[in-house]
Structures are given as C-alpha cells and as structure tokens.
mmCIF file of N, CA and C in Angstrom:
data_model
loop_
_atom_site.group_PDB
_atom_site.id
_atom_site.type_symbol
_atom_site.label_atom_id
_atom_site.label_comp_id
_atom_site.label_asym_id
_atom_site.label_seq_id
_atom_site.Cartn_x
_atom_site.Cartn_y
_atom_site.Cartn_z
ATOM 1 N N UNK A 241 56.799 71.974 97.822
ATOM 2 C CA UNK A 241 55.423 71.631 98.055
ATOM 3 C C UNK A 241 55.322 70.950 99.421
ATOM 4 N N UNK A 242 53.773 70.904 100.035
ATOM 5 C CA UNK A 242 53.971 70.481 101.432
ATOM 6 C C UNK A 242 53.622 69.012 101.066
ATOM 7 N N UNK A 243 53.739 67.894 101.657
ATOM 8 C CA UNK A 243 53.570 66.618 102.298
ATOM 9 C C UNK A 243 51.828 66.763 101.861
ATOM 10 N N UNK A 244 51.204 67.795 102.627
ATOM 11 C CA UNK A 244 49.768 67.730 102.900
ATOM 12 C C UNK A 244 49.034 67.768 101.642
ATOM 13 N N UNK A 245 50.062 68.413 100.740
ATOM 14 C CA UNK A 245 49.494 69.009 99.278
ATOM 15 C C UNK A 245 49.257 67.503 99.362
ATOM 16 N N UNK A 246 50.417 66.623 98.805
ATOM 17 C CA UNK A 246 50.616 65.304 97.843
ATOM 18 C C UNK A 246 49.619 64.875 98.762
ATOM 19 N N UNK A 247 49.637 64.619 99.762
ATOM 20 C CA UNK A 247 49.019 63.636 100.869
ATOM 21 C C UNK A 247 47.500 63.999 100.010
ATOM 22 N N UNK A 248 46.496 64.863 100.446
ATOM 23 C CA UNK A 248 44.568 65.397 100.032
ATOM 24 C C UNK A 248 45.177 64.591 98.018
ATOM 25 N N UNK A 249 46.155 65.306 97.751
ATOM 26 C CA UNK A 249 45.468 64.436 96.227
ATOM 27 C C UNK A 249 45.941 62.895 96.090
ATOM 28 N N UNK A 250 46.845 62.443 97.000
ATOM 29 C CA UNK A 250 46.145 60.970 96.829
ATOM 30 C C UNK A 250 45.132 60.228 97.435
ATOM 31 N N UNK A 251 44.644 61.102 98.482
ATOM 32 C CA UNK A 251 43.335 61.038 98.887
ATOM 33 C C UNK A 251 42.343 61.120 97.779
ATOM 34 N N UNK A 252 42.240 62.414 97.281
ATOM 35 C CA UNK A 252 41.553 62.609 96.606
ATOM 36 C C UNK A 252 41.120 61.915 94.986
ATOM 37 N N UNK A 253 42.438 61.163 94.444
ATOM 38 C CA UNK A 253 42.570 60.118 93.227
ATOM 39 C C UNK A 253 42.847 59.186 93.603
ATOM 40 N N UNK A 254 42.613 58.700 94.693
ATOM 41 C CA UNK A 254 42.267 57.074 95.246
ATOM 42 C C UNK A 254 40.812 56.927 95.044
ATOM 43 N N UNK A 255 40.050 57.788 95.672
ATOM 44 C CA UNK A 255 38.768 57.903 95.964
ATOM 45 C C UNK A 255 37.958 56.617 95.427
ATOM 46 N N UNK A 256 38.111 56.890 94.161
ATOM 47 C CA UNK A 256 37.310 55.371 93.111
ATOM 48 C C UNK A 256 38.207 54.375 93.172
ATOM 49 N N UNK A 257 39.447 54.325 93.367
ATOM 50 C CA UNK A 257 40.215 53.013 93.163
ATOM 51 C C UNK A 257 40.055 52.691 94.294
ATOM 52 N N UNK A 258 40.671 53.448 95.625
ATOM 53 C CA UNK A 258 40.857 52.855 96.850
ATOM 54 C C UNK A 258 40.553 53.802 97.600
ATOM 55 N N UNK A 259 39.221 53.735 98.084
ATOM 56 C CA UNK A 259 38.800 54.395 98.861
ATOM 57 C C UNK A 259 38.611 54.108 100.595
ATOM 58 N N UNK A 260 39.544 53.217 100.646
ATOM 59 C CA UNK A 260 39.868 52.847 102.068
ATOM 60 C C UNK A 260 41.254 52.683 102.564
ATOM 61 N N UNK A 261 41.476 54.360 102.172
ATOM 62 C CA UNK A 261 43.061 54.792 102.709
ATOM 63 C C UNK A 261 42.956 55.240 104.091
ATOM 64 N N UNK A 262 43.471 54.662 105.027
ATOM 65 C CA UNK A 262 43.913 55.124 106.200
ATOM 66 C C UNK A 262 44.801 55.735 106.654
ATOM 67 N N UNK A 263 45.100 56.326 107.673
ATOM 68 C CA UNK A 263 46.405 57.337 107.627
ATOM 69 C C UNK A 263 47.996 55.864 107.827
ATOM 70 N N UNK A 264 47.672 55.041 108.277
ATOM 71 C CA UNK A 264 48.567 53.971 107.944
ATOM 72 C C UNK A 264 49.337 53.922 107.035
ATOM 73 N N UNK A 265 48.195 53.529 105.830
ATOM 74 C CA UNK A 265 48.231 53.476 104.702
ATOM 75 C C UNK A 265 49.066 54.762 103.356
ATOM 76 N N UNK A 266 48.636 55.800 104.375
ATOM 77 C CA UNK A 266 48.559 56.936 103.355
ATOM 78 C C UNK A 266 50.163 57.319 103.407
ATOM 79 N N UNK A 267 50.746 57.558 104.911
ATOM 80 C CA UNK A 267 51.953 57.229 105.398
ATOM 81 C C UNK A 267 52.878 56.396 104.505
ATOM 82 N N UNK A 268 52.222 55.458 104.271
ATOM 83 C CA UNK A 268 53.091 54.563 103.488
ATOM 84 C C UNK A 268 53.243 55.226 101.941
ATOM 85 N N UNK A 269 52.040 55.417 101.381
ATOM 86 C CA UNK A 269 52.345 56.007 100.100
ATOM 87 C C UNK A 269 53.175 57.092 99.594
ATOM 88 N N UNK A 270 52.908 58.367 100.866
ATOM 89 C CA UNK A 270 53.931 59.134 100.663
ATOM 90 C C UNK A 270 55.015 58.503 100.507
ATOM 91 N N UNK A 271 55.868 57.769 101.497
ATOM 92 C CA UNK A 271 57.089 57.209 101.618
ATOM 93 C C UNK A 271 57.091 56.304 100.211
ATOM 94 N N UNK A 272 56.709 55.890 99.657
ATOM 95 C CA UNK A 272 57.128 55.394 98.594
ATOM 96 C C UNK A 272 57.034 56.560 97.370
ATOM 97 N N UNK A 273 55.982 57.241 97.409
ATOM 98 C CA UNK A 273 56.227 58.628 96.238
ATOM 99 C C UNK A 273 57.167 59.398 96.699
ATOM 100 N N UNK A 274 57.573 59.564 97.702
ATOM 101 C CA UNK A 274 59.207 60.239 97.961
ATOM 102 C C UNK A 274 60.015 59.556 97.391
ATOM 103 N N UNK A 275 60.342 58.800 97.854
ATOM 104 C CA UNK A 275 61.437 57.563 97.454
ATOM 105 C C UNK A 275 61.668 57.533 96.333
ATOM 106 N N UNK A 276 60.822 57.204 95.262
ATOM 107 C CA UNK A 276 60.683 57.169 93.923
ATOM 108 C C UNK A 276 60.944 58.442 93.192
ATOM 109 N N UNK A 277 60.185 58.977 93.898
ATOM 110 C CA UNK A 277 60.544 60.901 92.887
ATOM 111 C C UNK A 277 62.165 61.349 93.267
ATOM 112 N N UNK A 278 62.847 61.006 94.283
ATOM 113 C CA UNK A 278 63.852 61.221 94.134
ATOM 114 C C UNK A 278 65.068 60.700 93.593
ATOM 115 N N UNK A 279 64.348 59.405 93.374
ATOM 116 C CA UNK A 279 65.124 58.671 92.781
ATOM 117 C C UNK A 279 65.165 59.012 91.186
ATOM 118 N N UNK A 280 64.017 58.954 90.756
ATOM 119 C CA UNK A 280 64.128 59.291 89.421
ATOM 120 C C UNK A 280 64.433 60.497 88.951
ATOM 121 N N UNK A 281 64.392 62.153 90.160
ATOM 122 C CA UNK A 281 63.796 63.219 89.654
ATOM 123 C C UNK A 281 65.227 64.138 90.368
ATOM 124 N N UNK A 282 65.758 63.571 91.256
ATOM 125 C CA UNK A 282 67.000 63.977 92.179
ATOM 126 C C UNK A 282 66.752 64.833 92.906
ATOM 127 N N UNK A 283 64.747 65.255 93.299
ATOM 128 C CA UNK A 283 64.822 65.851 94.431
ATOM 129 C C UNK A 283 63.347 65.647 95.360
ATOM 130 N N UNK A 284 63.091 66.072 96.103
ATOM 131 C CA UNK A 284 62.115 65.626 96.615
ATOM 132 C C UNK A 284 60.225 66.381 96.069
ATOM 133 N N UNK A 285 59.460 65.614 95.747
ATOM 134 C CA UNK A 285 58.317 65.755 95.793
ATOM 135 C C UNK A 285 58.053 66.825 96.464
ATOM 136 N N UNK A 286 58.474 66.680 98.027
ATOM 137 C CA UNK A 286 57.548 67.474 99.364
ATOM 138 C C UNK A 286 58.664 67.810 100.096
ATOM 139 N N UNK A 287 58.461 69.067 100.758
ATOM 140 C CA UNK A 287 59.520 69.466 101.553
ATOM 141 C C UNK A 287 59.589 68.475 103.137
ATOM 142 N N UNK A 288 58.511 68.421 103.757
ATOM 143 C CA UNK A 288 58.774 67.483 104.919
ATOM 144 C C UNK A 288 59.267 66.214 104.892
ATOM 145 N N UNK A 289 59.930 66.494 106.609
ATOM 146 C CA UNK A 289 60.611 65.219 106.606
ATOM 147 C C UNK A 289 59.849 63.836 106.826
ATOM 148 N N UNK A 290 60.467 62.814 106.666
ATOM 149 C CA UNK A 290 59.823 61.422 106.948
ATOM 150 C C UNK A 290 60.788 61.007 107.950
ATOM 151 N N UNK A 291 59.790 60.678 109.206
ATOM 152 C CA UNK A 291 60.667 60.009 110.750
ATOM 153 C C UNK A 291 60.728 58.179 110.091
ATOM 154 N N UNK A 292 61.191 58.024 111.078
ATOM 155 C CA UNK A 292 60.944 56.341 111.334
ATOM 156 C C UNK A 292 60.413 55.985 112.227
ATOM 157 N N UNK A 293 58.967 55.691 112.281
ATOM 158 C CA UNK A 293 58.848 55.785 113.646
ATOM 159 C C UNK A 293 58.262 53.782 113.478
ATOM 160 N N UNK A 294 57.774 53.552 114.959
ATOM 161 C CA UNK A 294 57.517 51.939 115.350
ATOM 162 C C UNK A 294 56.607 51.175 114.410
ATOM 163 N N UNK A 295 55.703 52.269 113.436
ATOM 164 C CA UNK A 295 54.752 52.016 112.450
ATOM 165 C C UNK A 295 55.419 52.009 111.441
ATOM 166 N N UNK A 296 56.487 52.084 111.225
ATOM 167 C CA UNK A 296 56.752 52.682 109.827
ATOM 168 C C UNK A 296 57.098 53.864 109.746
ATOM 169 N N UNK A 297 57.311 54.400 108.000
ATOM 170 C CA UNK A 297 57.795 55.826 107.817
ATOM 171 C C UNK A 297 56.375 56.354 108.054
ATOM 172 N N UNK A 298 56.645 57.643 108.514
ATOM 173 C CA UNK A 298 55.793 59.076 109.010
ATOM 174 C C UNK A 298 56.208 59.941 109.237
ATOM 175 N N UNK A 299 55.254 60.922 107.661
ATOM 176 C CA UNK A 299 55.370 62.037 107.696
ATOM 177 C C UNK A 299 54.889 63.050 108.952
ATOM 178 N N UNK A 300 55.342 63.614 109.857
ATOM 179 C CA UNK A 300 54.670 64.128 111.108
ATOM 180 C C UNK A 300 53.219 64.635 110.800
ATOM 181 N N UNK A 301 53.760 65.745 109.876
ATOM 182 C CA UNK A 301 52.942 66.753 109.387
ATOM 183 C C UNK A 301 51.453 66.589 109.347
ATOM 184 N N UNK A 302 51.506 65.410 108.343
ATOM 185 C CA UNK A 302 50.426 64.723 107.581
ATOM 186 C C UNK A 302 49.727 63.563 108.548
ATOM 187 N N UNK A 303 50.489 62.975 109.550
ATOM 188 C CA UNK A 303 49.726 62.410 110.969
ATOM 189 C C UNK A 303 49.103 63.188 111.391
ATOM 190 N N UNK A 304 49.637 64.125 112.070
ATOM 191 C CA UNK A 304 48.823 65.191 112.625
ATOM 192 C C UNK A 304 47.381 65.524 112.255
ATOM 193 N N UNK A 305 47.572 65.436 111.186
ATOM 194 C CA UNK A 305 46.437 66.478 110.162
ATOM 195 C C UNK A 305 45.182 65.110 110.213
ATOM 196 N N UNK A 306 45.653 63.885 110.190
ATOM 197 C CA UNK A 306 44.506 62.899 109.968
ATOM 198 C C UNK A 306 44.461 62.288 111.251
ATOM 199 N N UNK A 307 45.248 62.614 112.688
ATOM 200 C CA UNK A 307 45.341 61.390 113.492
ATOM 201 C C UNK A 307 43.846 60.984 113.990
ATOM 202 N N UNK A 308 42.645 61.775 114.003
ATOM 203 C CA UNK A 308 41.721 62.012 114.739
ATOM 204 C C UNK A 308 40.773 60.631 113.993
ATOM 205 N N UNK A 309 41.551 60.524 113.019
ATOM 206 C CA UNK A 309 40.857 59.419 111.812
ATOM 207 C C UNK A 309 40.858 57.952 112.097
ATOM 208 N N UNK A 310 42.263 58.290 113.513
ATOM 209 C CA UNK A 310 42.521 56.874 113.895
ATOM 210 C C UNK A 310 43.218 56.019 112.899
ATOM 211 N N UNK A 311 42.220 54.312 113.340
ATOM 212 C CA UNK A 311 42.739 53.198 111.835
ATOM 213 C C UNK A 311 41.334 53.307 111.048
ATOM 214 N N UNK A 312 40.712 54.323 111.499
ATOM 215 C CA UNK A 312 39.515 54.417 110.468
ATOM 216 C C UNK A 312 39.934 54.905 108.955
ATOM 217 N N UNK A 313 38.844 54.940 108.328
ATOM 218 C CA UNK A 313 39.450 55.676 106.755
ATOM 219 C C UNK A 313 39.256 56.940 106.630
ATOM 220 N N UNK A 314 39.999 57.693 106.267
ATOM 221 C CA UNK A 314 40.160 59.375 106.346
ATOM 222 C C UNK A 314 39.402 59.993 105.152
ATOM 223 N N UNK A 315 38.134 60.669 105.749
ATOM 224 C CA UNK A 315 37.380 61.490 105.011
ATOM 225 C C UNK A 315 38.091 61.998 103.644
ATOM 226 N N UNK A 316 37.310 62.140 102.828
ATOM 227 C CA UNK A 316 37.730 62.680 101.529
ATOM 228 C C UNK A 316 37.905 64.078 101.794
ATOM 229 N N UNK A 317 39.581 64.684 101.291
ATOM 230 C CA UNK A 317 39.365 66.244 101.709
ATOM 231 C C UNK A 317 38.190 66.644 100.764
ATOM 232 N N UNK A 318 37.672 67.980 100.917
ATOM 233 C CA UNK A 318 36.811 69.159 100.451
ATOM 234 C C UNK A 318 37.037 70.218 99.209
ATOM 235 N N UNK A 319 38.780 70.448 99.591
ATOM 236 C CA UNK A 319 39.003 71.319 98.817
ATOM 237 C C UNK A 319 39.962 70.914 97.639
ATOM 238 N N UNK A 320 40.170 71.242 96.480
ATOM 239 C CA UNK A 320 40.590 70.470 95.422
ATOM 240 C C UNK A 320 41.937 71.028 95.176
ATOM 241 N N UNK A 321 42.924 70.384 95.107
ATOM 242 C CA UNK A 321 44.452 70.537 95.459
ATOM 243 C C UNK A 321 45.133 70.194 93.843
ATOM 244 N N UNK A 322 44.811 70.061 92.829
ATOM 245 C CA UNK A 322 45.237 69.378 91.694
ATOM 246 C C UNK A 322 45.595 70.329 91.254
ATOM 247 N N UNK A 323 45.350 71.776 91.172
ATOM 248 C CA UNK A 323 46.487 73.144 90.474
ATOM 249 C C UNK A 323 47.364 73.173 91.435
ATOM 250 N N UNK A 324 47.852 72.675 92.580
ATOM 251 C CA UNK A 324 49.212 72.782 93.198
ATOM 252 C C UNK A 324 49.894 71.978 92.518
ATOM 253 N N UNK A 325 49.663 70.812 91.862
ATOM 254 C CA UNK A 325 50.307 69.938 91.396
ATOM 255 C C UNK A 325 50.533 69.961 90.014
ATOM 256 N N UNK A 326 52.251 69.826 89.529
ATOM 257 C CA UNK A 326 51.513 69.933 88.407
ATOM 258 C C UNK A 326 51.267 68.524 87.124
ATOM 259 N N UNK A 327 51.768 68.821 85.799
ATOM 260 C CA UNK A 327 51.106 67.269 85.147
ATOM 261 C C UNK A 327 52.222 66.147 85.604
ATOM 262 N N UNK A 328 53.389 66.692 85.217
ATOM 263 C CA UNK A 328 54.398 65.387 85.387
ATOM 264 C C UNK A 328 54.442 64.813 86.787
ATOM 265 N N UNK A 329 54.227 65.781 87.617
ATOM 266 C CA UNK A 329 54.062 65.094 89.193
ATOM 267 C C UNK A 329 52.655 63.864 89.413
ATOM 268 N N UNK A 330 51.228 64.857 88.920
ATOM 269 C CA UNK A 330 49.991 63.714 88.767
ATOM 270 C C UNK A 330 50.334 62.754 88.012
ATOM 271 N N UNK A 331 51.438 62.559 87.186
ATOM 272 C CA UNK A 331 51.258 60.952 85.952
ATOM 273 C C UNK A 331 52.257 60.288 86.738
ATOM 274 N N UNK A 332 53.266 61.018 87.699
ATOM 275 C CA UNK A 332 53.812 60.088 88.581
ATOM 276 C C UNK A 332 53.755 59.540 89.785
ATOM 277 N N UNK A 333 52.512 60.393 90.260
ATOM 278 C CA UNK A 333 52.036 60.090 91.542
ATOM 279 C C UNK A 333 51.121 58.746 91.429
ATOM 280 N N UNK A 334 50.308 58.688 89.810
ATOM 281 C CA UNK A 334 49.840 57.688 89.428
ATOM 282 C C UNK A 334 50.262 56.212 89.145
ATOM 283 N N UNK A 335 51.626 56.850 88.901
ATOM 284 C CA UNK A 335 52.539 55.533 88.648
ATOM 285 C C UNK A 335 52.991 54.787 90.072
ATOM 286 N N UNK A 336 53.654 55.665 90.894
ATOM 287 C CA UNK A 336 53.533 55.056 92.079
ATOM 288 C C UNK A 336 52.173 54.376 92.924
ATOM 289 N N UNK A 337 51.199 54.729 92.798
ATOM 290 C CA UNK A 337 49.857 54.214 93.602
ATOM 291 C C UNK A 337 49.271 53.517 92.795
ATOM 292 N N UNK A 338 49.616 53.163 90.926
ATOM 293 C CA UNK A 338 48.932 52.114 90.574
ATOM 294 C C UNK A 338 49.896 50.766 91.264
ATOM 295 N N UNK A 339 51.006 51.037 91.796
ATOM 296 C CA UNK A 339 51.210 49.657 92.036
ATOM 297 C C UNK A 339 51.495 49.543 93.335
ATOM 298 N N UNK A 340 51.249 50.546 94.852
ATOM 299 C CA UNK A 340 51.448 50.383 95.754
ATOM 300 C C UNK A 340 50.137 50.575 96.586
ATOM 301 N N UNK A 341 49.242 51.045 95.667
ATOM 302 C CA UNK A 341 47.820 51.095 96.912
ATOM 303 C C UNK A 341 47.381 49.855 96.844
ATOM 304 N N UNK A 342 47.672 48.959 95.742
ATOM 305 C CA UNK A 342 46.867 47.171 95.773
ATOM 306 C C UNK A 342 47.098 46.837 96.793
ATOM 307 N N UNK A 343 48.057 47.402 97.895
ATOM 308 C CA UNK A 343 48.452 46.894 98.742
ATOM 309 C C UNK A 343 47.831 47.056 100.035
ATOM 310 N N UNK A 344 47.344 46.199 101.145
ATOM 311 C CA UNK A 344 46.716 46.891 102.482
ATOM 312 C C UNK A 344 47.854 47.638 103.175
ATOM 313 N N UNK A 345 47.554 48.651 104.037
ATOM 314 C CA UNK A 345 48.172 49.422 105.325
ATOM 315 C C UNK A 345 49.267 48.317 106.044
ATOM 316 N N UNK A 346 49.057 47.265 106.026
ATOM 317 C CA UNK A 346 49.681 46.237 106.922
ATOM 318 C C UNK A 346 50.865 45.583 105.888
ATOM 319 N N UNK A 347 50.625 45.324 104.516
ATOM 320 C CA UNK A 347 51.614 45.078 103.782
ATOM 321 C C UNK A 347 52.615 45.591 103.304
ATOM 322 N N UNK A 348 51.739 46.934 103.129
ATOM 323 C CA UNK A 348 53.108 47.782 102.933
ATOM 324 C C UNK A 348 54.076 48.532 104.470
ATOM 325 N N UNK A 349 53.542 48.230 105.594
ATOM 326 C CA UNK A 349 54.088 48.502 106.960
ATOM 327 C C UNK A 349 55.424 47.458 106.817
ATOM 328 N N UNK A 350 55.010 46.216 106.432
ATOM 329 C CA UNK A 350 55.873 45.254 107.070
ATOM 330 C C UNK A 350 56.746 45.290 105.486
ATOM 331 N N UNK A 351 56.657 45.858 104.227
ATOM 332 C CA UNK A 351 57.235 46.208 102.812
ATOM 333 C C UNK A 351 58.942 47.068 103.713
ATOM 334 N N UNK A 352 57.921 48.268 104.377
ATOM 335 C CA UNK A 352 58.750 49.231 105.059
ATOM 336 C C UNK A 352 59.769 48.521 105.687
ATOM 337 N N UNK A 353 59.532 47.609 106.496
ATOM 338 C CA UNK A 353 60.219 47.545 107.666
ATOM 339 C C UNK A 353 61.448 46.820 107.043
ATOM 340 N N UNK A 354 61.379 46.235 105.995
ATOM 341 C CA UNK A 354 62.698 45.423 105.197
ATOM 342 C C UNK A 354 63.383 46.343 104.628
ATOM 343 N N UNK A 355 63.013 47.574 104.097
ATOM 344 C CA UNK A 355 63.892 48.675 103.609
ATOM 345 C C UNK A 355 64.783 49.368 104.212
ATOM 346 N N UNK A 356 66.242 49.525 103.539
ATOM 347 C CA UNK A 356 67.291 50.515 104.371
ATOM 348 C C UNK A 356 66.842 51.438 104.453
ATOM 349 N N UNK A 357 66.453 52.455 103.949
ATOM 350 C CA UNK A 357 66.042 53.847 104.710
ATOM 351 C C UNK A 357 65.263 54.087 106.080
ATOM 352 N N UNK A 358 64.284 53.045 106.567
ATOM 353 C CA UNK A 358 63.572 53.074 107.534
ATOM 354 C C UNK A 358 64.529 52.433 108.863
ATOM 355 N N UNK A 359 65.211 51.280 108.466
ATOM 356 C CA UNK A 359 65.964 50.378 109.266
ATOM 357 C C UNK A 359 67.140 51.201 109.722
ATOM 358 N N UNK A 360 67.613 52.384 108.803
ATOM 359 C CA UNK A 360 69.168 52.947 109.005
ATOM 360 C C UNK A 360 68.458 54.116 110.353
ATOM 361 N N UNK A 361 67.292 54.619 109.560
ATOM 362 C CA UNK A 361 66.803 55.741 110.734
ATOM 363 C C UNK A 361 65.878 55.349 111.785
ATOM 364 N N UNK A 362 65.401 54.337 112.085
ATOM 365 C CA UNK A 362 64.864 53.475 113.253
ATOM 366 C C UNK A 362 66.080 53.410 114.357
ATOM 367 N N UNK A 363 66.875 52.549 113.638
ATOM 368 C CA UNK A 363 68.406 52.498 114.006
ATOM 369 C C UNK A 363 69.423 53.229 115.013
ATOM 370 N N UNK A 364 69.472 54.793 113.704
ATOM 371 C CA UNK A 364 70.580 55.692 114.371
ATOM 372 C C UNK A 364 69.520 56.880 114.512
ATOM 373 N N UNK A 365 68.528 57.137 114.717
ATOM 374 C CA UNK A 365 68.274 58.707 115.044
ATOM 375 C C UNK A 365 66.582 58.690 114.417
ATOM 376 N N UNK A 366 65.988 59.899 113.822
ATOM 377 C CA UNK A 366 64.750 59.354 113.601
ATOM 378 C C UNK A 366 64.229 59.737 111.968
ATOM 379 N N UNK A 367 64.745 61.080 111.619
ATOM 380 C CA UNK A 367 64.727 60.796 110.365
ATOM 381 C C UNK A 367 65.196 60.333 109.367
ATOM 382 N N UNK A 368 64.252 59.951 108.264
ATOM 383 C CA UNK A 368 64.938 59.188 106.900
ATOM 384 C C UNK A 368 65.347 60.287 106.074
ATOM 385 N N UNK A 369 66.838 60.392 105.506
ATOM 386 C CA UNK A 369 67.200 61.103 104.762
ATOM 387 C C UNK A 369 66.868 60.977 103.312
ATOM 388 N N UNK A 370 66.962 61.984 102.622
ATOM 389 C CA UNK A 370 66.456 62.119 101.303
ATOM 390 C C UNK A 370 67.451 61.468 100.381
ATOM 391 N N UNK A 371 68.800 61.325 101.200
ATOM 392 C CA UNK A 371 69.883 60.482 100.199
ATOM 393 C C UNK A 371 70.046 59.147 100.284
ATOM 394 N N UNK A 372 69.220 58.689 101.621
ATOM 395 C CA UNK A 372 69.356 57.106 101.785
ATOM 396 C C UNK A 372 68.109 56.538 101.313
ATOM 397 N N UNK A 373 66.754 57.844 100.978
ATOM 398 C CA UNK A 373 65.905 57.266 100.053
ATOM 399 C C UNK A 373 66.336 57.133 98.978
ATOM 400 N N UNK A 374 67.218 58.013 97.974
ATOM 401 C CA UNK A 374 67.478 58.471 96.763
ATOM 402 C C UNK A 374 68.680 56.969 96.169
ATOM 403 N N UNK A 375 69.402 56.715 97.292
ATOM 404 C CA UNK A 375 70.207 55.643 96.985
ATOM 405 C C UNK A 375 69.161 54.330 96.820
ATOM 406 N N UNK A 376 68.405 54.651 97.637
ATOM 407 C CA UNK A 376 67.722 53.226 97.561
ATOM 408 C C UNK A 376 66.730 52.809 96.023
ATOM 409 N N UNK A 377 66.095 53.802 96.442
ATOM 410 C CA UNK A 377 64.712 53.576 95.179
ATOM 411 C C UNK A 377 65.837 53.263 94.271
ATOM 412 N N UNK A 378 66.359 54.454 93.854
ATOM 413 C CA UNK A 378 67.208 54.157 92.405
ATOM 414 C C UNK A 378 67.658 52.748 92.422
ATOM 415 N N UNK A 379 67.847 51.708 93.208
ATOM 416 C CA UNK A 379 68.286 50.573 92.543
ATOM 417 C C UNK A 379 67.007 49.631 92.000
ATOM 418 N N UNK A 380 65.652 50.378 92.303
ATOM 419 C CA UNK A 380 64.572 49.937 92.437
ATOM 420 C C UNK A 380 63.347 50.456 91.037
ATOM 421 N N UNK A 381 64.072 51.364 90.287
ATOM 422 C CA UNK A 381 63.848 52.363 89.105
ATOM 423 C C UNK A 381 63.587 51.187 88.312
#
C-alpha cells in the first residue's frame, strides 16, 4: 500500500477528532503507524520509505503531496480511500492515533527526535530502516 493511501485516511478519520492535522503533524503519525505495525505485524503498513530529515521523520512521498499546505492544516482529501484499507489495518490505525494525535505537531517532533530510529538515520545516512523501526516499537508493544 502507498504512504498516501494511510496518509488521506488519517486525514480523513481525524476529521471530527482532530481536525487540525498539518503535514508536520501527519508526518509524524505515519512514523508512528509504521513503527507500530511493524512491530506488532512484522511488516510494513506502506511501502515508502521514511527519511530523517531536520523536522523529523518524512515520508517524501506524502510531503510532496501536501507541501503547498505549508504549517497550515491540510484540506480534507475528496476521495474516499477506506476500501484500500482493510478492517484490521482501520482498528489499528485507530489504535495508534487514539493516543498519538492528542498530541500537537511540535510534541510529537521533539517525541521523534529522542527515538533511535530517527537519531541512527539523521546520524549515518537518511533513511529509517524498517528493522530499526521494528526493533524499536517492539520494546514499546
């Protein structure tokens, strides 16, 4: 699945909870629903990679697609993405964002910046690997 899929439906099932996701923000969530799904699931959610970049983890892909949004809040997509997904992924995508969207864009930036996966690929090169997420979350399960 792409990044962009997961990315429009937590756009799209924030909407009423938290409807002031920024691409900051949104950045961040992926990186924690990666993290987590591989940890628990042993593979990744989304095929794209996650860099490390000076903000935090970022998905390229999914910058791209919202940068125009700025630190503003990114329009609600249009088109409805929830048959790409299927149930066990939506009850876990839920599980991750009931307890990481309470969070602002800025808390979970500086959440990031204490984590090995971001710190190892800031570090040595630019992407975060799927095994230094997979080691991590799991102690975090």
């Amino acid at each position: 699945m792409k990044a962009l899929t997961v990315a429009k439906y937590i756009l799209q099932s924030q909407d009423q909870e938290d409807p002031d996701i920024t691409n900051l923000k949104l950045q961040k969530l992926l990186y924690y629903a990666q993290g987590f799904f591989i940890a628990k699931y042993g593979v990744a959610i989304f095929d794209d990679d996650i860099e490390a970049w000076q903000q935090g983890p970022v998905v390229p892909t999914v910058y791209q697609q919202y940068k125009t949004s700025g630190s503003s809040i990114i329009p609600l997509p249009q088109e409805a993405v929830s048959l790409e997904i299927d149930d066990e992924q939506i009850a876990f995508l839920h599980e991750v964002l009931g307890v990481h969207s309470q969070y602002s864009a800025w808390a979970l930036r500086e959440m990031t910046y204490q984590e090995l996966p971001w710190k190892l690929a800031f570090n040595n090169g630019k992407t975060i690997s799927t095994e230094s997420l997979g080691d991590f979350f799991r102690e975090r399960l």
